[in-house]
Tab-separated table of C-alpha atoms in Angstrom:
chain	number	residue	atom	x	y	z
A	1	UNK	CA	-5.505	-28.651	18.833
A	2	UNK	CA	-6.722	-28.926	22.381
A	3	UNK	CA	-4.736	-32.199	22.987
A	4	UNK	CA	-1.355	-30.996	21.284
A	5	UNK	CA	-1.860	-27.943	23.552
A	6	UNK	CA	-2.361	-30.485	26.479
A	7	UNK	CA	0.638	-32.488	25.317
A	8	UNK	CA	2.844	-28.828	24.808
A	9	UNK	CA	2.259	-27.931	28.555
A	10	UNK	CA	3.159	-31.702	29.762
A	11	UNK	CA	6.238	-31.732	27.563
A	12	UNK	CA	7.499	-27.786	28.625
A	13	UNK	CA	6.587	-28.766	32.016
A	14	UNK	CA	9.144	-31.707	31.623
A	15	UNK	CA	11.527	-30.475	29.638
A	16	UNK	CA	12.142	-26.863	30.512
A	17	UNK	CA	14.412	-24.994	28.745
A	18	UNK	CA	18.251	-24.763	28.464
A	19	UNK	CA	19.774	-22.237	30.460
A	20	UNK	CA	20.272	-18.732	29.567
A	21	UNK	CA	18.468	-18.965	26.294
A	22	UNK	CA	19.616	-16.200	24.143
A	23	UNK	CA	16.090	-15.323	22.715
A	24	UNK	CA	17.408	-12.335	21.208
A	25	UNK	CA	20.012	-13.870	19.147
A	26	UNK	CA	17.824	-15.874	17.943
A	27	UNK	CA	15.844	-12.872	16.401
A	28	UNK	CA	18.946	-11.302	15.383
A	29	UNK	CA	20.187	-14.088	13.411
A	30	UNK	CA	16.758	-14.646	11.841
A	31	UNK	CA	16.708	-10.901	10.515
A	32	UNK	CA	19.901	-11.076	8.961
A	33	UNK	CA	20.053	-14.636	8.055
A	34	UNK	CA	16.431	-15.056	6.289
A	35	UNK	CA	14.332	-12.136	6.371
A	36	UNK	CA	15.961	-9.317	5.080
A	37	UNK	CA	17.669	-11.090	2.283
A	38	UNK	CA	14.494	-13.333	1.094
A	39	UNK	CA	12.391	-10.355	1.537
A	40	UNK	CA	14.832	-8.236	-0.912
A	41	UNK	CA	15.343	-11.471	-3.202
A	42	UNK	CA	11.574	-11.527	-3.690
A	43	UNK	CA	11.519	-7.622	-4.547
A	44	UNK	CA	14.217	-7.952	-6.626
A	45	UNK	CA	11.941	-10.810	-8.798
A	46	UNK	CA	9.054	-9.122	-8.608
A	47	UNK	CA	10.795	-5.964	-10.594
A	48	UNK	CA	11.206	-8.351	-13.242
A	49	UNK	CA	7.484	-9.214	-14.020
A	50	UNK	CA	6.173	-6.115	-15.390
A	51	UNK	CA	9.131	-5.487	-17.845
A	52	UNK	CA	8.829	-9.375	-18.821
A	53	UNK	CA	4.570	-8.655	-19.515
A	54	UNK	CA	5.454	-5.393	-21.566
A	55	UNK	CA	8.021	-7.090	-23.959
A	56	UNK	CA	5.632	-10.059	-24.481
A	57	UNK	CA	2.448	-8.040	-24.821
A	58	UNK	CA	4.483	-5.691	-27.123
A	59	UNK	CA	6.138	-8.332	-29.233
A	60	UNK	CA	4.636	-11.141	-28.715
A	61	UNK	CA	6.709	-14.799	-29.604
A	62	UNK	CA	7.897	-18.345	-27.880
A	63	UNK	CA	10.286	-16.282	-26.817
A	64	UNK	CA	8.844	-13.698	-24.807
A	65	UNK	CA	6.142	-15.837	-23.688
A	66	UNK	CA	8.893	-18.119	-22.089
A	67	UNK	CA	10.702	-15.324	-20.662
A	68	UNK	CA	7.472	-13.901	-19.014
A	69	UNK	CA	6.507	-17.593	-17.517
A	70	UNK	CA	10.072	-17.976	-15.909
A	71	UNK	CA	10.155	-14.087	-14.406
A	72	UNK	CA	6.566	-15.454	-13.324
A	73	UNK	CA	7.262	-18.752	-11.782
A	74	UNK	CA	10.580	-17.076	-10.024
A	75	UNK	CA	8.343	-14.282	-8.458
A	76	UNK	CA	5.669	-17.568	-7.167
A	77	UNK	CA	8.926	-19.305	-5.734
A	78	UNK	CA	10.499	-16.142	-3.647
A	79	UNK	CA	6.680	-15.424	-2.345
A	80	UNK	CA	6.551	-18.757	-1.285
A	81	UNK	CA	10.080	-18.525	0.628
A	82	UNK	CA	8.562	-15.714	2.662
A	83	UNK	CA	4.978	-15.954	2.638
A	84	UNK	CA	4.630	-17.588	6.404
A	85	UNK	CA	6.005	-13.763	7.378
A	86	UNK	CA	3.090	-12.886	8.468
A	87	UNK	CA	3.677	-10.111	10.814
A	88	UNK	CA	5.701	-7.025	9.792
A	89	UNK	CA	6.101	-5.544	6.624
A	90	UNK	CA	4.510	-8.171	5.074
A	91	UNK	CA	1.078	-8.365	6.930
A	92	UNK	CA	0.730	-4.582	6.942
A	93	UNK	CA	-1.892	-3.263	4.172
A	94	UNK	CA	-2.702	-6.131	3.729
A	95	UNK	CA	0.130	-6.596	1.488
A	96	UNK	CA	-0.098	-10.285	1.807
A	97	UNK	CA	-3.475	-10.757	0.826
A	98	UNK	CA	-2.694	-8.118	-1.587
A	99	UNK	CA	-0.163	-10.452	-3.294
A	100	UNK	CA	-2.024	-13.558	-3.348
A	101	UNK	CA	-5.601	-13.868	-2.274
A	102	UNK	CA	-5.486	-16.995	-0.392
A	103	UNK	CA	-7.333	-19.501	-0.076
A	104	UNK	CA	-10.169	-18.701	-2.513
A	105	UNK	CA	-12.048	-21.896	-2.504
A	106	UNK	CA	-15.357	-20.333	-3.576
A	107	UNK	CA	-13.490	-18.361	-6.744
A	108	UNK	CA	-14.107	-15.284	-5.838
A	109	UNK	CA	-11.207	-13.776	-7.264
A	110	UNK	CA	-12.476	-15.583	-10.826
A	111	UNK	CA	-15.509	-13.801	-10.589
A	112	UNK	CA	-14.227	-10.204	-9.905
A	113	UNK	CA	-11.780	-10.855	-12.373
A	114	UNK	CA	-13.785	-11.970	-15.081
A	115	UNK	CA	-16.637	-8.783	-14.845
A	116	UNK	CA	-13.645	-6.218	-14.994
A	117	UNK	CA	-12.544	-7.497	-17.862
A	118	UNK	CA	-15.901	-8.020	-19.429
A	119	UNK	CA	-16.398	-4.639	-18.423
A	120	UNK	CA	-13.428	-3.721	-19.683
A	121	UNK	CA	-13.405	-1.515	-16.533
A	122	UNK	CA	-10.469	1.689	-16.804
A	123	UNK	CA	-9.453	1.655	-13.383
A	124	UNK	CA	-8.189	-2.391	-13.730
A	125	UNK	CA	-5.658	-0.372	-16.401
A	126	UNK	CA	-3.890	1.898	-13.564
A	127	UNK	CA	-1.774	1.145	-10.470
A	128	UNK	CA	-2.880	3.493	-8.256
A	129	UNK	CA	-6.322	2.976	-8.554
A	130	UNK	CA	-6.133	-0.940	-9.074
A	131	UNK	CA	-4.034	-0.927	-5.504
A	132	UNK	CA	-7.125	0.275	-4.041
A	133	UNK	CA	-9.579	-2.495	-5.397
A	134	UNK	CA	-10.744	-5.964	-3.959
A	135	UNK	CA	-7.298	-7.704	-2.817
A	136	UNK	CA	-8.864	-10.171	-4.887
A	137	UNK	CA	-8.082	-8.675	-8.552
A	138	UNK	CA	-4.477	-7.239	-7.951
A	139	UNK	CA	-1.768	-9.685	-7.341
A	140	UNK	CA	-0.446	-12.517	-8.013
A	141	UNK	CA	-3.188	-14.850	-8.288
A	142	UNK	CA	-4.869	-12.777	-9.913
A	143	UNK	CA	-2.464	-12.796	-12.970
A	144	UNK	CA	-3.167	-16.141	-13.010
A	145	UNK	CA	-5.940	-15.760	-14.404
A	146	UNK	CA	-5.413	-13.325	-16.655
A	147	UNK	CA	-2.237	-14.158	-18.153
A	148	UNK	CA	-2.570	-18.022	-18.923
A	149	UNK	CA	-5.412	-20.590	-20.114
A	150	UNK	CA	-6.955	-23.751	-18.216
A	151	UNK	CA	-3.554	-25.408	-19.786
A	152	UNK	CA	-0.944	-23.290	-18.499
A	153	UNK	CA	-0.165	-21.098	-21.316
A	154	UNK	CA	0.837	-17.706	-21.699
A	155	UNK	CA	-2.133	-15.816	-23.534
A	156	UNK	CA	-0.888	-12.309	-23.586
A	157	UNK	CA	0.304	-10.749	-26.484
A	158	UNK	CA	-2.807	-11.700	-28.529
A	159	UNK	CA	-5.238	-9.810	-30.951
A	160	UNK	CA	-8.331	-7.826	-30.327
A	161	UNK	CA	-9.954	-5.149	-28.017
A	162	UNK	CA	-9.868	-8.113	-25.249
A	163	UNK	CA	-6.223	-8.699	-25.269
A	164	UNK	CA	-5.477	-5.411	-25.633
A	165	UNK	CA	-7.180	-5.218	-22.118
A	166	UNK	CA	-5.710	-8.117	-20.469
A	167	UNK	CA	-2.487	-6.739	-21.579
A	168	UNK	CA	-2.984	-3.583	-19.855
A	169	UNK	CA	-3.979	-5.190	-16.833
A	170	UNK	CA	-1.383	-7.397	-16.418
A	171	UNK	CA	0.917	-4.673	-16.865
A	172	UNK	CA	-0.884	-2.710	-13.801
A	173	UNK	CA	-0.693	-6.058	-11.789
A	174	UNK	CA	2.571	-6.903	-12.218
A	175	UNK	CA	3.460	-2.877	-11.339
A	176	UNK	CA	1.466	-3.222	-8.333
A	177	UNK	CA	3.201	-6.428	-6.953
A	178	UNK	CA	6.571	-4.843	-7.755
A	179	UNK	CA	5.362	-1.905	-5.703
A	180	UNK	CA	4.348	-4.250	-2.939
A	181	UNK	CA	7.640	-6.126	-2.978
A	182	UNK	CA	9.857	-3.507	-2.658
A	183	UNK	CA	7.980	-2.058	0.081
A	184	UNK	CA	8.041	-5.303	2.039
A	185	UNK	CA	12.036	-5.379	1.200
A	186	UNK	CA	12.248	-1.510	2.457
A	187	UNK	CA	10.386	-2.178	5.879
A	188	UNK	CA	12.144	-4.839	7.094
A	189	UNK	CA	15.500	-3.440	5.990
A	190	UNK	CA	14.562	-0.214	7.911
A	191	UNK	CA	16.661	-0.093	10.962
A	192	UNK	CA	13.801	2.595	12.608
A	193	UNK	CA	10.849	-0.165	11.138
A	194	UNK	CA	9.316	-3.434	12.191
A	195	UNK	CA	12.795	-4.676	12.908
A	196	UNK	CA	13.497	-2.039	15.700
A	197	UNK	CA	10.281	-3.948	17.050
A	198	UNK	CA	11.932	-6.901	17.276
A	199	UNK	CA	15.085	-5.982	18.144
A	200	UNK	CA	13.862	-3.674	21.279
A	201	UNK	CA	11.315	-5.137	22.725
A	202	UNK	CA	9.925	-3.048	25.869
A	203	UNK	CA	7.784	-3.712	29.309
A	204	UNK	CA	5.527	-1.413	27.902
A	205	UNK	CA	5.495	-2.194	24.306
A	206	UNK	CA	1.700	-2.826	23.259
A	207	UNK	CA	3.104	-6.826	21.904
A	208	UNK	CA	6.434	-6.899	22.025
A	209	UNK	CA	7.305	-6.743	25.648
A	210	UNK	CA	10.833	-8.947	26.146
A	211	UNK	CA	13.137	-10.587	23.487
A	212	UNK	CA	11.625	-13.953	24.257
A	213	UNK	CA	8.203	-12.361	23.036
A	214	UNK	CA	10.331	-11.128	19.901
A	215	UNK	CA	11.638	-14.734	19.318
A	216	UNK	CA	8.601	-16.312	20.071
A	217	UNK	CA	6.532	-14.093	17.112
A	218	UNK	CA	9.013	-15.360	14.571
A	219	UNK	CA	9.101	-18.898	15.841
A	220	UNK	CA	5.237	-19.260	15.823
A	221	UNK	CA	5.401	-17.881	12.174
A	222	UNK	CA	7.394	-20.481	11.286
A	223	UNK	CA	4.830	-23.203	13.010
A	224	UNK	CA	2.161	-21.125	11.399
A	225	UNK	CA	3.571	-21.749	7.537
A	226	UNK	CA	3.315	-25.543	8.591
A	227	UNK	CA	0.040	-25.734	9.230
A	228	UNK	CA	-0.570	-23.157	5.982
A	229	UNK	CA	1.018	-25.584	3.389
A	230	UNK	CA	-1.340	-28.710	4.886
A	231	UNK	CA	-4.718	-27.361	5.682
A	232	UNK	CA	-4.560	-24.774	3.192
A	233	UNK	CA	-2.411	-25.597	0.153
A	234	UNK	CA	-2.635	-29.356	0.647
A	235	UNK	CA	-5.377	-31.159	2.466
A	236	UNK	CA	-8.580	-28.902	-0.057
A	237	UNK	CA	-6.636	-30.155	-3.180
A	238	UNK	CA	-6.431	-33.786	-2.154
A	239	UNK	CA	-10.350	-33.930	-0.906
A	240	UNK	CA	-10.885	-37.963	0.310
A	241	UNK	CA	-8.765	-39.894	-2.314
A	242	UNK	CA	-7.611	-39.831	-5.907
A	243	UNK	CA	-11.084	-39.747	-7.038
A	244	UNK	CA	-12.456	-36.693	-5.673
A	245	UNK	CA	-8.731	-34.455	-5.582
A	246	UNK	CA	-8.936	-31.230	-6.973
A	247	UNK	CA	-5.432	-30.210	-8.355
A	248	UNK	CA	-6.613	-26.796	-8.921
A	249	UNK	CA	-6.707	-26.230	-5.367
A	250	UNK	CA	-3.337	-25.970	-5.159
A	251	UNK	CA	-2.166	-22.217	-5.485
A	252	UNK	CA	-0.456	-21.183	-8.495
A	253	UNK	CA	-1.232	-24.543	-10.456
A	254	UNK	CA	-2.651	-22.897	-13.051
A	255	UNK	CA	0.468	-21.990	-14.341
A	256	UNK	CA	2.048	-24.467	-13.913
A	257	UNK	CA	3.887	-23.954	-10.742
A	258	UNK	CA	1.790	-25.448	-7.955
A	259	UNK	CA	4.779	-27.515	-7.151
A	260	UNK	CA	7.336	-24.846	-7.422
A	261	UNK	CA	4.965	-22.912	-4.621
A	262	UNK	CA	4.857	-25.689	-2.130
A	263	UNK	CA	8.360	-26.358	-2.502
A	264	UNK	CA	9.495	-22.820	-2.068
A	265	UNK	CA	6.834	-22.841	0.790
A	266	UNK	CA	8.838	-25.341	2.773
A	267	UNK	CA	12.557	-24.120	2.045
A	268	UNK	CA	11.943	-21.009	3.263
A	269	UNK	CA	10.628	-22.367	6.282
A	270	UNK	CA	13.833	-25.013	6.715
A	271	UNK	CA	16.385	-22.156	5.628
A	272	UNK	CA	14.479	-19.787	7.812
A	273	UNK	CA	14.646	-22.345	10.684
A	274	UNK	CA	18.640	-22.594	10.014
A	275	UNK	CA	19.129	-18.964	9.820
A	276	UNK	CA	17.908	-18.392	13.423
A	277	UNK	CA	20.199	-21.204	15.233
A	278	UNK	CA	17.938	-22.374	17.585
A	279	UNK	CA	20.290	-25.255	18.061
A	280	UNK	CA	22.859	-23.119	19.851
A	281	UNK	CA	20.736	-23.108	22.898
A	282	UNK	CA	19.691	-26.986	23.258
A	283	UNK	CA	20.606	-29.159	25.906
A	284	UNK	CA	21.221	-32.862	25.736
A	285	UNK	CA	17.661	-33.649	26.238
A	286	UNK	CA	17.034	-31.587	23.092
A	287	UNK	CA	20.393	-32.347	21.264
A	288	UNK	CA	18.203	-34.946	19.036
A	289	UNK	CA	15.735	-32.314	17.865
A	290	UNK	CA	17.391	-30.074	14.709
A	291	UNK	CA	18.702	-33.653	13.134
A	292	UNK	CA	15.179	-35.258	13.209
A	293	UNK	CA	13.984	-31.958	11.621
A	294	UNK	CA	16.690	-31.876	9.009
A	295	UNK	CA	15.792	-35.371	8.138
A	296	UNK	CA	11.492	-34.211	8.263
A	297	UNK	CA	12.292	-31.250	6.332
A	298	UNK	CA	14.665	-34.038	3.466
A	299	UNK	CA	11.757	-36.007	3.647
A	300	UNK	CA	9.514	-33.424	2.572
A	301	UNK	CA	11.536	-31.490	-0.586
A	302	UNK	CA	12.081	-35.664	-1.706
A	303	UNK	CA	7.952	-35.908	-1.653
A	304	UNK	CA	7.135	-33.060	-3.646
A	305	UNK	CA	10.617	-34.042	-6.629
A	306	UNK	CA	8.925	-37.047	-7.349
A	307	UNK	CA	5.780	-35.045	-8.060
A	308	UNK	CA	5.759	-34.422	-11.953
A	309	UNK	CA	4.934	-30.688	-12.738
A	310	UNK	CA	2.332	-29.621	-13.845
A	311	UNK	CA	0.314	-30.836	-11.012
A	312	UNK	CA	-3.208	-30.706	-12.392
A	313	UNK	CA	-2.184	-33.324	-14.834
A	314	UNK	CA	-0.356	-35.493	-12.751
A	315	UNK	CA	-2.619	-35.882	-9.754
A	316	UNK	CA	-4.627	-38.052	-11.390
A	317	UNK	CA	-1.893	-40.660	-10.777
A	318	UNK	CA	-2.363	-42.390	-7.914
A	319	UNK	CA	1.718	-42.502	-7.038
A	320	UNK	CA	1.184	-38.912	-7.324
A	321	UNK	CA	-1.679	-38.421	-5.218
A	322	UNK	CA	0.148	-40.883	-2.310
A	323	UNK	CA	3.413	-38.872	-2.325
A	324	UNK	CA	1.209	-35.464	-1.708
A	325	UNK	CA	-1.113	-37.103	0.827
A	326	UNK	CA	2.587	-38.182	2.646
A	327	UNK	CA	3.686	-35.238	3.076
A	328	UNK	CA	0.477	-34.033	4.647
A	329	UNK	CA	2.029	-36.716	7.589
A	330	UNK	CA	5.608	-35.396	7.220
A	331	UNK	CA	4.094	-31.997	7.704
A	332	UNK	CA	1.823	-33.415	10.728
A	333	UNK	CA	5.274	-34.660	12.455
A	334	UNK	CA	7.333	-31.357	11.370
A	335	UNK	CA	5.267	-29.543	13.155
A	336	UNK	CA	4.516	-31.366	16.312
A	337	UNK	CA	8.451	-31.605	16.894
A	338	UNK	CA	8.312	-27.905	16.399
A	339	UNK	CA	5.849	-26.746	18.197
A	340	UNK	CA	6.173	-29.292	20.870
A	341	UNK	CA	9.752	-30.433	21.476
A	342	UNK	CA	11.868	-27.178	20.033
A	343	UNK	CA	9.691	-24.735	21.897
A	344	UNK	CA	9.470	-27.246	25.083
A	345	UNK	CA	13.548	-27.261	24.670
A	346	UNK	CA	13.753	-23.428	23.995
A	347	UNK	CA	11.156	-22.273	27.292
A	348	UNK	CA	9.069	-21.204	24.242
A	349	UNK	CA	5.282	-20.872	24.429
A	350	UNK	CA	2.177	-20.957	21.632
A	351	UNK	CA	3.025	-22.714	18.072
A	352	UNK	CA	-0.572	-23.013	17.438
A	353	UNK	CA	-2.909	-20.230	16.419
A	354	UNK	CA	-6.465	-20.109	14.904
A	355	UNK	CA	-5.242	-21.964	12.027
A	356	UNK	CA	-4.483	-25.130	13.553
A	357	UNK	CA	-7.211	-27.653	13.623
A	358	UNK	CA	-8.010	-30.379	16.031
């Protein structure tokens, strides 16, 4: 990280940025463009999921068992549109981690999971008080767990004291993520909220001091949800080569949709991108820029529709495993040319965070 840094200051230092930037358009355009709507959109599909795990539990069939899987896999796909937000709505109460506990390389989650329901612990069976456990046991990845087998298939709706249990659980997740969706939807759409933050910055705001400080939080987001999809959703799954990959690294494989979630991971970044217009303020020397990310960001949606779904059996292929270990380097070059030549284009500083590696 210390050399890109070293590189980013040599590169703004040259480059400078266009004149008259219009930072706060840029914010503007990425509130109403991306945010607000993908932030409803998710809400929205997240109100689906605990109607879809009541009809299944309540008569269960190949019928409501698909229904539930699609309402699930739509709900993993608009998280994954948004889930680089993290400032805002989103990051407050912990309503990301809330959502999907991630990374959990050590299974943590698994283990919580599995004593409440061997426990067959009340308080898993109501929203309230199942908002207020381990971030671990509540959302999304958590109904993972609960609502499908090793193979991918819906188990609720079953016989017994036990799936009685895991019926009423998934019931209180899937309430509890619908909670946390429309909240997220409701805070950014608040003109008074996080957007007023954004969209009146101050000198003596506590973070927020000038629009350029406004752009720059969403823009580093976006650099952020980079990194995210390679060193956390990517690189742990693939370990050193075919042989020692670990599919079930990647989030929300167990299901089936491990694939969905990195490719609604990287649209939302690329429409998110779009929706601010960063292009607007370019000069010549940056005129190249938003095709060669166009053309990064093709490269990367064509990488992951050659990979067959579901992942964990298909990873075992070696064509499979290549075409995921490319897009770690498509990812490597999307966001250098980010974080490097559009913010040393656009005056803008950071890209990098804690996250990044060397």
């Amino acid at each position: 990280m210390r050399r890109l840094l070293a590189a980013f200051g040599l590169l703004a230092g040259l480059v400078g940025p266009a004149a008259a930037v219009d930072y706060a358009g840029f914010v503007e355009a990425g509130l109403t463009g991306f945010i607000r709507p993908a932030t409803q959109a998710f809400a929205d599909t997240a109100a689906d999921l605990a109607p879809a795990v009541r009809s299944v539990c309540a008569a269960p069939s190949e019928t409501t068992r698909r229904t539930f899987a699609e309402v699930n896999s739509a709900t993993i796909r608009a998280l994954g549109r948004i889930g680089f937000l993290r400032f805002g709505p989103l990051a407050e109460s912990h309503r990301l981690e809330r959502l999907a506990f991630l990374p959990d390389p050590r299974g943590i989650g698994q283990r919580q999971i599995r004593k409440l329901v061997a426990d067959r612990d009340p308080s898993a069976l109501d929203t309230a008080q199942l908002a207020a456990k381990s971030v671990a046991v509540q959302g999304l990845t958590a109904l993972q767990i609960v609502a499908f087998d090793d193979a991918g298939a819906v188990v609720l709706g079953g016989d017994g004291e036990e799936a009685a249990f895991l019926c009423g659980y998934a019931a209180a997740i899937t309430d509890n993520v619908g909670r946390i969706g429309a909240e997220v939807a409701s805070g950014w759409a608040d003109p008074a909220g996080y957007s007023r933050t954004l969209l009146e910055p101050a000198p003596d705001a506590p973070v927020l001091r000038s629009p350029k400080d406004a752009a720059e939080q969403i823009f580093n987001a976006l650099v952020t949800g980079l990194i995210v999809v390679k060193d956390q959703d990517l690189l742990p799954a693939l370990g050193k080569g075919v042989d020692s990959a670990r599919a079930n690294r990647i989030p929300f494989s167990r299901s089936g949709d491990g694939v969905a979630y990195l490719t609604a991971e990287i649209e939302g970044l690329h429409d998110a991108w779009l929706a601010a217009g960063y292009e607007r303020d370019l000069d010549a020397e940056g005129a190249w820029i938003p095709a060669s990310l166009a053309f990064e960001f093709a490269n990367a949606l064509k990488a992951l529709a050659g990979v067959p779904a579901p992942v964990r059996r298909s990873m075992a292929d070696p064509a499979t495993y290549d075409r995921l270990a490319y897009l770690v380097l498509v990812l490597n070059s999307l966001r250098d040319m980010m974080a490097l030549n559009l913010a040393g284009s656009l005056g803008m500083t950071g890209g990098f965070n804690a996250l990044d590696g060397d």
